[in-house]
């Protein structure tokens, strides 16, 4: 941290006293963020620092639960960072777009790649932090692509600023808040991916997922990923939705059934067991025959029992 940065932090008078969480990771760049936080503490008491317990793949500072800043706010990025901290106290999205933000029903992810020498990046940071501060359904991750080049390459962020919405829609260069919010609101909600649906599920809104699929008579693009997720609690939550779909819209389950059968052999035993359970809830006579054909190849006793139960469930449900 250079002397000019230190002087600017000393001179900053915040609207409140923000509390920032330091993400705890095993990443090689972790110490740089811990050092920056320690230096800030030595310079000024305006910011309260704590160790965050939120999971994070990259080092950074949690400005709020839904805002992770994986960059070191130096040089031209310091001022928008400090302005962003002020917006946490009193979020005031420009041009009176709060009503539009209030119409966002499902969580979304915005990933902004920046670089210290980028002339347009400070403006994007200054626009986006207030948006996420004003709407907890927007999960904002600001990343210094030069500090984390592997992540930038993974996300195909070749220039800065680069803004990515839910891993697909992207903008390069400066973008107006209205355009970003309009895209979030009007983007086809049934395109929600597994990550977004997982967030909704963990918020206790399995019923919302169910009702949206029943209302539109379509599966969410990422729903099957919940049933195949490595985390048991996520699969369990998805099972609740499957049970409701099986009861109220069995025809909607045919596409899901095909996906589960197709990937069955590629999954580990716990996931295979849950696939068999789901197939028991939604399966057809053809599914019953497929499960019966798999039984001989199943070596694990738990899977054999799950297959037997799934067959019985289909037979009972269809009166076979």
PDB file of C-alpha atoms in Angstrom:
ATOM      1  CA  UNK A   1       0.000   0.000   0.000  1.00  0.00           C
ATOM      2  CA  UNK A   2       1.591   3.286  -1.096  1.00  0.00           C
ATOM      3  CA  UNK A   3       1.555   6.545   0.866  1.00  0.00           C
ATOM      4  CA  UNK A   4      -1.114   8.173  -1.298  1.00  0.00           C
ATOM      5  CA  UNK A   5      -3.486   5.264  -0.642  1.00  0.00           C
ATOM      6  CA  UNK A   6      -2.798   5.510   3.083  1.00  0.00           C
ATOM      7  CA  UNK A   7      -3.510   9.247   3.105  1.00  0.00           C
ATOM      8  CA  UNK A   8      -6.786   8.790   1.220  1.00  0.00           C
ATOM      9  CA  UNK A   9      -7.948   6.127   3.653  1.00  0.00           C
ATOM     10  CA  UNK A  10      -7.018   8.376   6.591  1.00  0.00           C
ATOM     11  CA  UNK A  11      -8.950  11.277   5.089  1.00  0.00           C
ATOM     12  CA  UNK A  12     -12.059   9.234   4.284  1.00  0.00           C
ATOM     13  CA  UNK A  13     -15.107  10.032   6.410  1.00  0.00           C
ATOM     14  CA  UNK A  14     -17.608   7.175   6.021  1.00  0.00           C
ATOM     15  CA  UNK A  15     -21.371   7.460   6.417  1.00  0.00           C
ATOM     16  CA  UNK A  16     -21.229   4.686   8.998  1.00  0.00           C
ATOM     17  CA  UNK A  17     -18.694   2.142  10.199  1.00  0.00           C
ATOM     18  CA  UNK A  18     -18.824  -0.744   7.724  1.00  0.00           C
ATOM     19  CA  UNK A  19     -17.830  -4.214   8.857  1.00  0.00           C
ATOM     20  CA  UNK A  20     -15.994  -6.202   6.206  1.00  0.00           C
ATOM     21  CA  UNK A  21     -15.432  -9.943   6.324  1.00  0.00           C
ATOM     22  CA  UNK A  22     -12.080 -11.310   5.205  1.00  0.00           C
ATOM     23  CA  UNK A  23     -12.676 -14.448   3.149  1.00  0.00           C
ATOM     24  CA  UNK A  24     -10.713 -17.392   4.483  1.00  0.00           C
ATOM     25  CA  UNK A  25      -9.144 -19.450   1.694  1.00  0.00           C
ATOM     26  CA  UNK A  26      -6.070 -21.540   0.966  1.00  0.00           C
ATOM     27  CA  UNK A  27      -5.324 -19.497  -2.150  1.00  0.00           C
ATOM     28  CA  UNK A  28      -1.711 -18.313  -2.628  1.00  0.00           C
ATOM     29  CA  UNK A  29      -2.909 -14.679  -2.782  1.00  0.00           C
ATOM     30  CA  UNK A  30      -4.679 -14.888   0.595  1.00  0.00           C
ATOM     31  CA  UNK A  31      -1.900 -13.144   2.539  1.00  0.00           C
ATOM     32  CA  UNK A  32      -2.100 -10.047   0.321  1.00  0.00           C
ATOM     33  CA  UNK A  33      -5.683  -9.491   1.408  1.00  0.00           C
ATOM     34  CA  UNK A  34      -4.922 -10.131   5.061  1.00  0.00           C
ATOM     35  CA  UNK A  35      -2.034  -7.669   4.851  1.00  0.00           C
ATOM     36  CA  UNK A  36      -4.229  -5.010   3.229  1.00  0.00           C
ATOM     37  CA  UNK A  37      -6.846  -5.400   5.973  1.00  0.00           C
ATOM     38  CA  UNK A  38      -4.199  -5.180   8.691  1.00  0.00           C
ATOM     39  CA  UNK A  39      -2.698  -2.037   7.162  1.00  0.00           C
ATOM     40  CA  UNK A  40      -6.147  -0.443   6.957  1.00  0.00           C
ATOM     41  CA  UNK A  41      -6.701  -1.182  10.640  1.00  0.00           C
ATOM     42  CA  UNK A  42      -3.409   0.491  11.497  1.00  0.00           C
ATOM     43  CA  UNK A  43      -4.278   3.569   9.430  1.00  0.00           C
ATOM     44  CA  UNK A  44      -7.919   4.134  10.342  1.00  0.00           C
ATOM     45  CA  UNK A  45     -10.660   2.831  12.608  1.00  0.00           C
ATOM     46  CA  UNK A  46     -13.318   3.755  10.041  1.00  0.00           C
ATOM     47  CA  UNK A  47     -13.661   0.131   8.883  1.00  0.00           C
ATOM     48  CA  UNK A  48     -14.247  -2.832  11.159  1.00  0.00           C
ATOM     49  CA  UNK A  49     -12.596  -6.053   9.986  1.00  0.00           C
ATOM     50  CA  UNK A  50     -13.447  -9.642  10.909  1.00  0.00           C
ATOM     51  CA  UNK A  51     -12.761 -13.128   9.628  1.00  0.00           C
ATOM     52  CA  UNK A  52     -15.663 -14.325   7.493  1.00  0.00           C
ATOM     53  CA  UNK A  53     -17.145 -17.792   7.808  1.00  0.00           C
ATOM     54  CA  UNK A  54     -18.781 -17.605   4.376  1.00  0.00           C
ATOM     55  CA  UNK A  55     -17.380 -20.060   1.843  1.00  0.00           C
ATOM     56  CA  UNK A  56     -15.272 -18.507  -0.900  1.00  0.00           C
ATOM     57  CA  UNK A  57     -13.103 -19.925  -3.664  1.00  0.00           C
ATOM     58  CA  UNK A  58     -11.038 -16.741  -3.971  1.00  0.00           C
ATOM     59  CA  UNK A  59      -9.606 -14.404  -1.346  1.00  0.00           C
ATOM     60  CA  UNK A  60     -11.455 -11.153  -0.926  1.00  0.00           C
ATOM     61  CA  UNK A  61     -13.550  -8.948   1.302  1.00  0.00           C
ATOM     62  CA  UNK A  62     -17.240  -9.574   1.936  1.00  0.00           C
ATOM     63  CA  UNK A  63     -18.810  -6.116   1.870  1.00  0.00           C
ATOM     64  CA  UNK A  64     -22.162  -7.812   2.519  1.00  0.00           C
ATOM     65  CA  UNK A  65     -23.246 -11.429   2.444  1.00  0.00           C
ATOM     66  CA  UNK A  66     -24.027 -11.002  -1.259  1.00  0.00           C
ATOM     67  CA  UNK A  67     -20.998  -8.895  -2.253  1.00  0.00           C
ATOM     68  CA  UNK A  68     -17.468 -10.304  -2.454  1.00  0.00           C
ATOM     69  CA  UNK A  69     -14.644  -7.998  -3.536  1.00  0.00           C
ATOM     70  CA  UNK A  70     -11.732 -10.153  -4.749  1.00  0.00           C
ATOM     71  CA  UNK A  71      -9.419  -7.286  -5.594  1.00  0.00           C
ATOM     72  CA  UNK A  72      -7.052  -4.987  -3.739  1.00  0.00           C
ATOM     73  CA  UNK A  73      -8.595  -1.491  -3.850  1.00  0.00           C
ATOM     74  CA  UNK A  74      -5.488   0.417  -4.842  1.00  0.00           C
ATOM     75  CA  UNK A  75      -4.810   3.341  -7.169  1.00  0.00           C
ATOM     76  CA  UNK A  76      -7.897   4.266  -9.198  1.00  0.00           C
ATOM     77  CA  UNK A  77      -9.954   1.470  -7.605  1.00  0.00           C
ATOM     78  CA  UNK A  78      -9.730   2.929  -4.092  1.00  0.00           C
ATOM     79  CA  UNK A  79     -12.284   5.712  -4.539  1.00  0.00           C
ATOM     80  CA  UNK A  80     -15.082   3.535  -6.004  1.00  0.00           C
ATOM     81  CA  UNK A  81     -14.366   0.977  -3.278  1.00  0.00           C
ATOM     82  CA  UNK A  82     -14.830   3.608  -0.562  1.00  0.00           C
ATOM     83  CA  UNK A  83     -17.939   4.965  -2.283  1.00  0.00           C
ATOM     84  CA  UNK A  84     -19.223   1.409  -2.410  1.00  0.00           C
ATOM     85  CA  UNK A  85     -18.767   1.100   1.344  1.00  0.00           C
ATOM     86  CA  UNK A  86     -20.839   4.253   1.807  1.00  0.00           C
ATOM     87  CA  UNK A  87     -23.566   2.760  -0.376  1.00  0.00           C
ATOM     88  CA  UNK A  88     -23.851  -0.151   2.056  1.00  0.00           C
ATOM     89  CA  UNK A  89     -25.233   2.280   4.623  1.00  0.00           C
ATOM     90  CA  UNK A  90     -27.628   4.063   2.269  1.00  0.00           C
ATOM     91  CA  UNK A  91     -28.075   2.251  -1.038  1.00  0.00           C
ATOM     92  CA  UNK A  92     -29.312   4.736  -3.599  1.00  0.00           C
ATOM     93  CA  UNK A  93     -29.306   3.198  -7.079  1.00  0.00           C
ATOM     94  CA  UNK A  94     -29.249   5.957  -9.640  1.00  0.00           C
ATOM     95  CA  UNK A  95     -32.206   6.943 -11.800  1.00  0.00           C
ATOM     96  CA  UNK A  96     -34.758   5.607  -9.343  1.00  0.00           C
ATOM     97  CA  UNK A  97     -34.463   1.943 -10.331  1.00  0.00           C
ATOM     98  CA  UNK A  98     -35.213   0.546  -6.866  1.00  0.00           C
ATOM     99  CA  UNK A  99     -38.729  -0.436  -7.981  1.00  0.00           C
ATOM    100  CA  UNK A 100     -37.225  -2.490 -10.781  1.00  0.00           C
ATOM    101  CA  UNK A 101     -34.810  -4.140  -8.372  1.00  0.00           C
ATOM    102  CA  UNK A 102     -37.769  -5.052  -6.179  1.00  0.00           C
ATOM    103  CA  UNK A 103     -39.203  -7.056  -9.100  1.00  0.00           C
ATOM    104  CA  UNK A 104     -36.275  -9.465  -9.119  1.00  0.00           C
ATOM    105  CA  UNK A 105     -37.762 -12.762  -7.939  1.00  0.00           C
ATOM    106  CA  UNK A 106     -34.887 -15.208  -8.236  1.00  0.00           C
ATOM    107  CA  UNK A 107     -31.262 -14.849  -7.128  1.00  0.00           C
ATOM    108  CA  UNK A 108     -28.767 -14.024  -9.846  1.00  0.00           C
ATOM    109  CA  UNK A 109     -24.984 -13.818 -10.027  1.00  0.00           C
ATOM    110  CA  UNK A 110     -23.051 -10.883 -11.414  1.00  0.00           C
ATOM    111  CA  UNK A 111     -19.312 -11.366 -11.858  1.00  0.00           C
ATOM    112  CA  UNK A 112     -17.302  -8.271 -12.723  1.00  0.00           C
ATOM    113  CA  UNK A 113     -13.703  -8.597 -13.890  1.00  0.00           C
ATOM    114  CA  UNK A 114     -11.584  -5.502 -13.395  1.00  0.00           C
ATOM    115  CA  UNK A 115      -7.932  -4.475 -13.699  1.00  0.00           C
ATOM    116  CA  UNK A 116      -6.109  -1.694 -11.861  1.00  0.00           C
ATOM    117  CA  UNK A 117      -5.044   0.070 -15.065  1.00  0.00           C
ATOM    118  CA  UNK A 118      -8.491  -0.179 -16.680  1.00  0.00           C
ATOM    119  CA  UNK A 119     -10.042   3.288 -17.255  1.00  0.00           C
ATOM    120  CA  UNK A 120     -13.670   2.085 -17.272  1.00  0.00           C
ATOM    121  CA  UNK A 121     -13.477  -0.339 -14.340  1.00  0.00           C
ATOM    122  CA  UNK A 122     -13.878   2.198 -11.501  1.00  0.00           C
ATOM    123  CA  UNK A 123     -17.157   3.379 -13.011  1.00  0.00           C
ATOM    124  CA  UNK A 124     -18.497  -0.170 -13.211  1.00  0.00           C
ATOM    125  CA  UNK A 125     -17.543  -0.862  -9.591  1.00  0.00           C
ATOM    126  CA  UNK A 126     -19.219   2.387  -8.579  1.00  0.00           C
ATOM    127  CA  UNK A 127     -22.419   1.353 -10.386  1.00  0.00           C
ATOM    128  CA  UNK A 128     -22.636  -2.268  -9.319  1.00  0.00           C
ATOM    129  CA  UNK A 129     -21.958  -2.167  -5.583  1.00  0.00           C
ATOM    130  CA  UNK A 130     -25.015   0.056  -4.908  1.00  0.00           C
ATOM    131  CA  UNK A 131     -27.180  -2.276  -7.025  1.00  0.00           C
ATOM    132  CA  UNK A 132     -26.188  -5.328  -5.004  1.00  0.00           C
ATOM    133  CA  UNK A 133     -26.372  -3.344  -1.759  1.00  0.00           C
ATOM    134  CA  UNK A 134     -29.972  -2.435  -2.625  1.00  0.00           C
ATOM    135  CA  UNK A 135     -31.015  -5.960  -3.658  1.00  0.00           C
ATOM    136  CA  UNK A 136     -29.909  -9.032  -1.737  1.00  0.00           C
ATOM    137  CA  UNK A 137     -30.958 -11.288  -4.610  1.00  0.00           C
ATOM    138  CA  UNK A 138     -28.025  -9.966  -6.641  1.00  0.00           C
ATOM    139  CA  UNK A 139     -24.847 -11.862  -5.744  1.00  0.00           C
ATOM    140  CA  UNK A 140     -21.974  -9.671  -6.884  1.00  0.00           C
ATOM    141  CA  UNK A 141     -18.392 -10.896  -7.177  1.00  0.00           C
ATOM    142  CA  UNK A 142     -15.791  -8.346  -8.251  1.00  0.00           C
ATOM    143  CA  UNK A 143     -12.531  -9.981  -9.357  1.00  0.00           C
ATOM    144  CA  UNK A 144      -9.184  -8.511 -10.343  1.00  0.00           C
ATOM    145  CA  UNK A 145      -8.455 -10.573 -13.436  1.00  0.00           C
ATOM    146  CA  UNK A 146      -4.747  -9.771 -13.321  1.00  0.00           C
ATOM    147  CA  UNK A 147      -4.555 -11.005  -9.731  1.00  0.00           C
ATOM    148  CA  UNK A 148      -6.532 -14.163 -10.522  1.00  0.00           C
ATOM    149  CA  UNK A 149      -5.687 -14.976 -14.159  1.00  0.00           C
ATOM    150  CA  UNK A 150      -6.694 -18.639 -13.896  1.00  0.00           C
ATOM    151  CA  UNK A 151     -10.206 -17.686 -12.841  1.00  0.00           C
ATOM    152  CA  UNK A 152     -10.397 -15.060 -15.582  1.00  0.00           C
ATOM    153  CA  UNK A 153      -9.322 -17.642 -18.145  1.00  0.00           C
ATOM    154  CA  UNK A 154     -11.862 -20.128 -16.809  1.00  0.00           C
ATOM    155  CA  UNK A 155     -14.621 -17.533 -17.277  1.00  0.00           C
ATOM    156  CA  UNK A 156     -13.186 -16.424 -20.643  1.00  0.00           C
ATOM    157  CA  UNK A 157     -12.819 -12.849 -19.399  1.00  0.00           C
ATOM    158  CA  UNK A 158     -10.184 -11.607 -21.821  1.00  0.00           C
ATOM    159  CA  UNK A 159     -10.572  -7.874 -21.206  1.00  0.00           C
ATOM    160  CA  UNK A 160     -11.758  -5.487 -18.513  1.00  0.00           C
ATOM    161  CA  UNK A 161     -14.267  -4.506 -17.486  1.00  0.00           C
ATOM    162  CA  UNK A 162     -16.106  -7.737 -18.259  1.00  0.00           C
ATOM    163  CA  UNK A 163     -19.475  -8.316 -16.600  1.00  0.00           C
ATOM    164  CA  UNK A 164     -21.060 -11.779 -16.608  1.00  0.00           C
ATOM    165  CA  UNK A 165     -24.644 -12.556 -15.620  1.00  0.00           C
ATOM    166  CA  UNK A 166     -25.281 -16.137 -14.476  1.00  0.00           C
ATOM    167  CA  UNK A 167     -22.341 -17.559 -16.435  1.00  0.00           C
ATOM    168  CA  UNK A 168     -23.853 -16.768 -19.845  1.00  0.00           C
ATOM    169  CA  UNK A 169     -24.908 -13.186 -20.653  1.00  0.00           C
ATOM    170  CA  UNK A 170     -21.895 -10.879 -20.713  1.00  0.00           C
ATOM    171  CA  UNK A 171     -20.919  -7.294 -21.429  1.00  0.00           C
ATOM    172  CA  UNK A 172     -17.503  -5.829 -22.206  1.00  0.00           C
ATOM    173  CA  UNK A 173     -16.825  -2.190 -21.434  1.00  0.00           C
ATOM    174  CA  UNK A 174     -18.979   0.312 -19.589  1.00  0.00           C
ATOM    175  CA  UNK A 175     -22.643  -0.650 -19.126  1.00  0.00           C
ATOM    176  CA  UNK A 176     -25.519   1.413 -17.726  1.00  0.00           C
ATOM    177  CA  UNK A 177     -27.299   0.236 -14.585  1.00  0.00           C
ATOM    178  CA  UNK A 178     -30.644   0.259 -16.384  1.00  0.00           C
ATOM    179  CA  UNK A 179     -29.427  -2.193 -19.009  1.00  0.00           C
ATOM    180  CA  UNK A 180     -28.047  -4.568 -16.394  1.00  0.00           C
ATOM    181  CA  UNK A 181     -31.171  -4.525 -14.243  1.00  0.00           C
ATOM    182  CA  UNK A 182     -33.446  -4.851 -17.271  1.00  0.00           C
ATOM    183  CA  UNK A 183     -31.553  -7.952 -18.373  1.00  0.00           C
ATOM    184  CA  UNK A 184     -31.795  -9.471 -14.892  1.00  0.00           C
ATOM    185  CA  UNK A 185     -35.543  -8.860 -14.650  1.00  0.00           C
ATOM    186  CA  UNK A 186     -36.455  -9.863 -18.181  1.00  0.00           C
ATOM    187  CA  UNK A 187     -34.124 -12.815 -18.607  1.00  0.00           C
ATOM    188  CA  UNK A 188     -36.158 -15.984 -19.003  1.00  0.00           C
ATOM    189  CA  UNK A 189     -36.463 -17.251 -15.448  1.00  0.00           C
ATOM    190  CA  UNK A 190     -36.684 -20.885 -16.536  1.00  0.00           C
ATOM    191  CA  UNK A 191     -33.057 -20.566 -17.643  1.00  0.00           C
ATOM    192  CA  UNK A 192     -31.909 -20.487 -14.022  1.00  0.00           C
ATOM    193  CA  UNK A 193     -28.873 -22.708 -13.597  1.00  0.00           C
ATOM    194  CA  UNK A 194     -28.082 -25.126 -10.788  1.00  0.00           C
ATOM    195  CA  UNK A 195     -26.119 -22.557  -8.762  1.00  0.00           C
ATOM    196  CA  UNK A 196     -29.021 -20.102  -8.739  1.00  0.00           C
ATOM    197  CA  UNK A 197     -31.532 -22.830  -7.900  1.00  0.00           C
ATOM    198  CA  UNK A 198     -29.282 -24.099  -5.103  1.00  0.00           C
ATOM    199  CA  UNK A 199     -29.332 -20.627  -3.565  1.00  0.00           C
ATOM    200  CA  UNK A 200     -33.131 -20.544  -3.748  1.00  0.00           C
ATOM    201  CA  UNK A 201     -33.346 -24.024  -2.246  1.00  0.00           C
ATOM    202  CA  UNK A 202     -31.021 -23.117   0.616  1.00  0.00           C
ATOM    203  CA  UNK A 203     -33.180 -20.060   1.296  1.00  0.00           C
ATOM    204  CA  UNK A 204     -36.015 -22.472   2.082  1.00  0.00           C
ATOM    205  CA  UNK A 205     -37.931 -21.736  -1.121  1.00  0.00           C
ATOM    206  CA  UNK A 206     -38.400 -25.208  -2.575  1.00  0.00           C
ATOM    207  CA  UNK A 207     -42.090 -24.394  -2.949  1.00  0.00           C
ATOM    208  CA  UNK A 208     -41.215 -21.438  -5.215  1.00  0.00           C
ATOM    209  CA  UNK A 209     -39.199 -23.741  -7.495  1.00  0.00           C
ATOM    210  CA  UNK A 210     -42.081 -26.210  -7.605  1.00  0.00           C
ATOM    211  CA  UNK A 211     -44.732 -23.607  -8.364  1.00  0.00           C
ATOM    212  CA  UNK A 212     -42.699 -21.949 -11.118  1.00  0.00           C
ATOM    213  CA  UNK A 213     -42.268 -25.259 -12.916  1.00  0.00           C
ATOM    214  CA  UNK A 214     -45.919 -26.177 -12.460  1.00  0.00           C
ATOM    215  CA  UNK A 215     -47.090 -22.766 -13.685  1.00  0.00           C
ATOM    216  CA  UNK A 216     -44.905 -22.772 -16.794  1.00  0.00           C
ATOM    217  CA  UNK A 217     -45.122 -26.540 -17.324  1.00  0.00           C
ATOM    218  CA  UNK A 218     -41.358 -26.523 -17.837  1.00  0.00           C
ATOM    219  CA  UNK A 219     -38.351 -27.708 -15.891  1.00  0.00           C
ATOM    220  CA  UNK A 220     -35.717 -25.202 -14.889  1.00  0.00           C
ATOM    221  CA  UNK A 221     -32.608 -25.628 -17.000  1.00  0.00           C
ATOM    222  CA  UNK A 222     -30.523 -26.406 -13.936  1.00  0.00           C
ATOM    223  CA  UNK A 223     -33.013 -28.462 -11.933  1.00  0.00           C
ATOM    224  CA  UNK A 224     -31.553 -31.870 -12.754  1.00  0.00           C
ATOM    225  CA  UNK A 225     -28.240 -30.581 -11.386  1.00  0.00           C
ATOM    226  CA  UNK A 226     -29.830 -30.295  -7.950  1.00  0.00           C
ATOM    227  CA  UNK A 227     -30.724 -33.988  -7.983  1.00  0.00           C
ATOM    228  CA  UNK A 228     -27.180 -34.831  -9.068  1.00  0.00           C
ATOM    229  CA  UNK A 229     -25.446 -32.437  -6.685  1.00  0.00           C
ATOM    230  CA  UNK A 230     -22.546 -33.720  -4.588  1.00  0.00           C
ATOM    231  CA  UNK A 231     -24.131 -32.311  -1.417  1.00  0.00           C
ATOM    232  CA  UNK A 232     -26.723 -34.607   0.118  1.00  0.00           C
ATOM    233  CA  UNK A 233     -28.837 -31.801   1.610  1.00  0.00           C
ATOM    234  CA  UNK A 234     -29.200 -30.209  -1.836  1.00  0.00           C
ATOM    235  CA  UNK A 235     -30.343 -33.511  -3.336  1.00  0.00           C
ATOM    236  CA  UNK A 236     -32.755 -33.968  -0.443  1.00  0.00           C
ATOM    237  CA  UNK A 237     -34.338 -30.569  -1.073  1.00  0.00           C
ATOM    238  CA  UNK A 238     -34.670 -31.390  -4.762  1.00  0.00           C
ATOM    239  CA  UNK A 239     -36.391 -34.671  -3.864  1.00  0.00           C
ATOM    240  CA  UNK A 240     -39.148 -32.706  -2.142  1.00  0.00           C
ATOM    241  CA  UNK A 241     -39.749 -30.866  -5.410  1.00  0.00           C
ATOM    242  CA  UNK A 242     -39.704 -34.116  -7.395  1.00  0.00           C
ATOM    243  CA  UNK A 243     -42.330 -35.641  -5.119  1.00  0.00           C
ATOM    244  CA  UNK A 244     -44.608 -32.647  -5.715  1.00  0.00           C
ATOM    245  CA  UNK A 245     -44.068 -32.789  -9.486  1.00  0.00           C
ATOM    246  CA  UNK A 246     -44.793 -36.514  -9.541  1.00  0.00           C
ATOM    247  CA  UNK A 247     -48.107 -35.891  -7.825  1.00  0.00           C
ATOM    248  CA  UNK A 248     -49.256 -32.785  -9.687  1.00  0.00           C
ATOM    249  CA  UNK A 249     -47.565 -32.926 -13.106  1.00  0.00           C
ATOM    250  CA  UNK A 250     -46.265 -36.408 -13.922  1.00  0.00           C
ATOM    251  CA  UNK A 251     -45.960 -35.567 -17.617  1.00  0.00           C
ATOM    252  CA  UNK A 252     -43.442 -32.860 -16.723  1.00  0.00           C
ATOM    253  CA  UNK A 253     -41.133 -35.512 -15.309  1.00  0.00           C
ATOM    254  CA  UNK A 254     -40.457 -37.368 -18.556  1.00  0.00           C
ATOM    255  CA  UNK A 255     -37.510 -35.163 -19.560  1.00  0.00           C
ATOM    256  CA  UNK A 256     -36.082 -35.399 -16.052  1.00  0.00           C
ATOM    257  CA  UNK A 257     -36.412 -39.168 -16.150  1.00  0.00           C
ATOM    258  CA  UNK A 258     -34.348 -39.349 -19.355  1.00  0.00           C
ATOM    259  CA  UNK A 259     -31.584 -37.185 -17.881  1.00  0.00           C
ATOM    260  CA  UNK A 260     -31.324 -39.268 -14.711  1.00  0.00           C
ATOM    261  CA  UNK A 261     -31.153 -42.544 -16.627  1.00  0.00           C
ATOM    262  CA  UNK A 262     -28.549 -41.162 -19.016  1.00  0.00           C
ATOM    263  CA  UNK A 263     -26.118 -40.084 -16.284  1.00  0.00           C
ATOM    264  CA  UNK A 264     -26.754 -42.911 -13.803  1.00  0.00           C
ATOM    265  CA  UNK A 265     -23.622 -44.914 -14.625  1.00  0.00           C
ATOM    266  CA  UNK A 266     -21.358 -41.857 -14.297  1.00  0.00           C
ATOM    267  CA  UNK A 267     -22.310 -41.007 -10.712  1.00  0.00           C
ATOM    268  CA  UNK A 268     -21.022 -42.274  -7.391  1.00  0.00           C
ATOM    269  CA  UNK A 269     -23.032 -44.595  -5.158  1.00  0.00           C
ATOM    270  CA  UNK A 270     -24.822 -41.995  -2.958  1.00  0.00           C
ATOM    271  CA  UNK A 271     -26.018 -40.049  -6.003  1.00  0.00           C
ATOM    272  CA  UNK A 272     -27.004 -43.264  -7.795  1.00  0.00           C
ATOM    273  CA  UNK A 273     -29.111 -44.207  -4.790  1.00  0.00           C
ATOM    274  CA  UNK A 274     -30.947 -40.892  -4.934  1.00  0.00           C
ATOM    275  CA  UNK A 275     -31.415 -41.228  -8.694  1.00  0.00           C
ATOM    276  CA  UNK A 276     -33.102 -44.575  -8.115  1.00  0.00           C
ATOM    277  CA  UNK A 277     -35.344 -43.018  -5.481  1.00  0.00           C
ATOM    278  CA  UNK A 278     -36.340 -40.210  -7.857  1.00  0.00           C
ATOM    279  CA  UNK A 279     -37.012 -42.685 -10.654  1.00  0.00           C
ATOM    280  CA  UNK A 280     -39.238 -44.599  -8.289  1.00  0.00           C
ATOM    281  CA  UNK A 281     -41.262 -41.428  -7.759  1.00  0.00           C
ATOM    282  CA  UNK A 282     -41.593 -40.416 -11.416  1.00  0.00           C
ATOM    283  CA  UNK A 283     -40.844 -43.564 -13.427  1.00  0.00           C
ATOM    284  CA  UNK A 284     -42.982 -45.304 -16.030  1.00  0.00           C
ATOM    285  CA  UNK A 285     -43.271 -49.028 -16.776  1.00  0.00           C
ATOM    286  CA  UNK A 286     -40.314 -48.617 -19.134  1.00  0.00           C
ATOM    287  CA  UNK A 287     -38.338 -47.120 -16.254  1.00  0.00           C
ATOM    288  CA  UNK A 288     -39.260 -50.092 -14.113  1.00  0.00           C
ATOM    289  CA  UNK A 289     -37.876 -52.405 -16.791  1.00  0.00           C
ATOM    290  CA  UNK A 290     -34.681 -50.339 -17.046  1.00  0.00           C
ATOM    291  CA  UNK A 291     -34.110 -50.505 -13.288  1.00  0.00           C
ATOM    292  CA  UNK A 292     -34.762 -54.243 -13.309  1.00  0.00           C
ATOM    293  CA  UNK A 293     -32.146 -54.638 -16.048  1.00  0.00           C
ATOM    294  CA  UNK A 294     -29.607 -52.740 -13.938  1.00  0.00           C
ATOM    295  CA  UNK A 295     -30.102 -54.845 -10.827  1.00  0.00           C
ATOM    296  CA  UNK A 296     -27.748 -57.637 -11.829  1.00  0.00           C
ATOM    297  CA  UNK A 297     -24.905 -55.185 -12.412  1.00  0.00           C
ATOM    298  CA  UNK A 298     -25.336 -53.442  -9.054  1.00  0.00           C
ATOM    299  CA  UNK A 299     -22.701 -54.636  -6.598  1.00  0.00           C
ATOM    300  CA  UNK A 300     -23.448 -52.402  -3.630  1.00  0.00           C
ATOM    301  CA  UNK A 301     -26.124 -53.666  -1.258  1.00  0.00           C
ATOM    302  CA  UNK A 302     -27.551 -50.184  -0.699  1.00  0.00           C
ATOM    303  CA  UNK A 303     -28.044 -49.757  -4.439  1.00  0.00           C
ATOM    304  CA  UNK A 304     -29.668 -53.158  -4.734  1.00  0.00           C
ATOM    305  CA  UNK A 305     -32.117 -52.177  -2.001  1.00  0.00           C
ATOM    306  CA  UNK A 306     -32.726 -48.780  -3.628  1.00  0.00           C
ATOM    307  CA  UNK A 307     -33.439 -50.444  -6.978  1.00  0.00           C
ATOM    308  CA  UNK A 308     -35.839 -52.886  -5.355  1.00  0.00           C
ATOM    309  CA  UNK A 309     -37.644 -50.054  -3.560  1.00  0.00           C
ATOM    310  CA  UNK A 310     -37.837 -47.978  -6.760  1.00  0.00           C
ATOM    311  CA  UNK A 311     -39.397 -50.854  -8.692  1.00  0.00           C
ATOM    312  CA  UNK A 312     -41.901 -51.416  -5.901  1.00  0.00           C
ATOM    313  CA  UNK A 313     -42.727 -47.705  -5.815  1.00  0.00           C
ATOM    314  CA  UNK A 314     -43.442 -47.635  -9.555  1.00  0.00           C
ATOM    315  CA  UNK A 315     -45.570 -50.771  -9.369  1.00  0.00           C
ATOM    316  CA  UNK A 316     -47.578 -49.444  -6.427  1.00  0.00           C
ATOM    317  CA  UNK A 317     -48.091 -46.043  -8.017  1.00  0.00           C
ATOM    318  CA  UNK A 318     -49.137 -47.418 -11.415  1.00  0.00           C
ATOM    319  CA  UNK A 319     -50.944 -50.488 -10.088  1.00  0.00           C
ATOM    320  CA  UNK A 320     -48.769 -52.793 -12.162  1.00  0.00           C
TER     321      UNK A 320
END
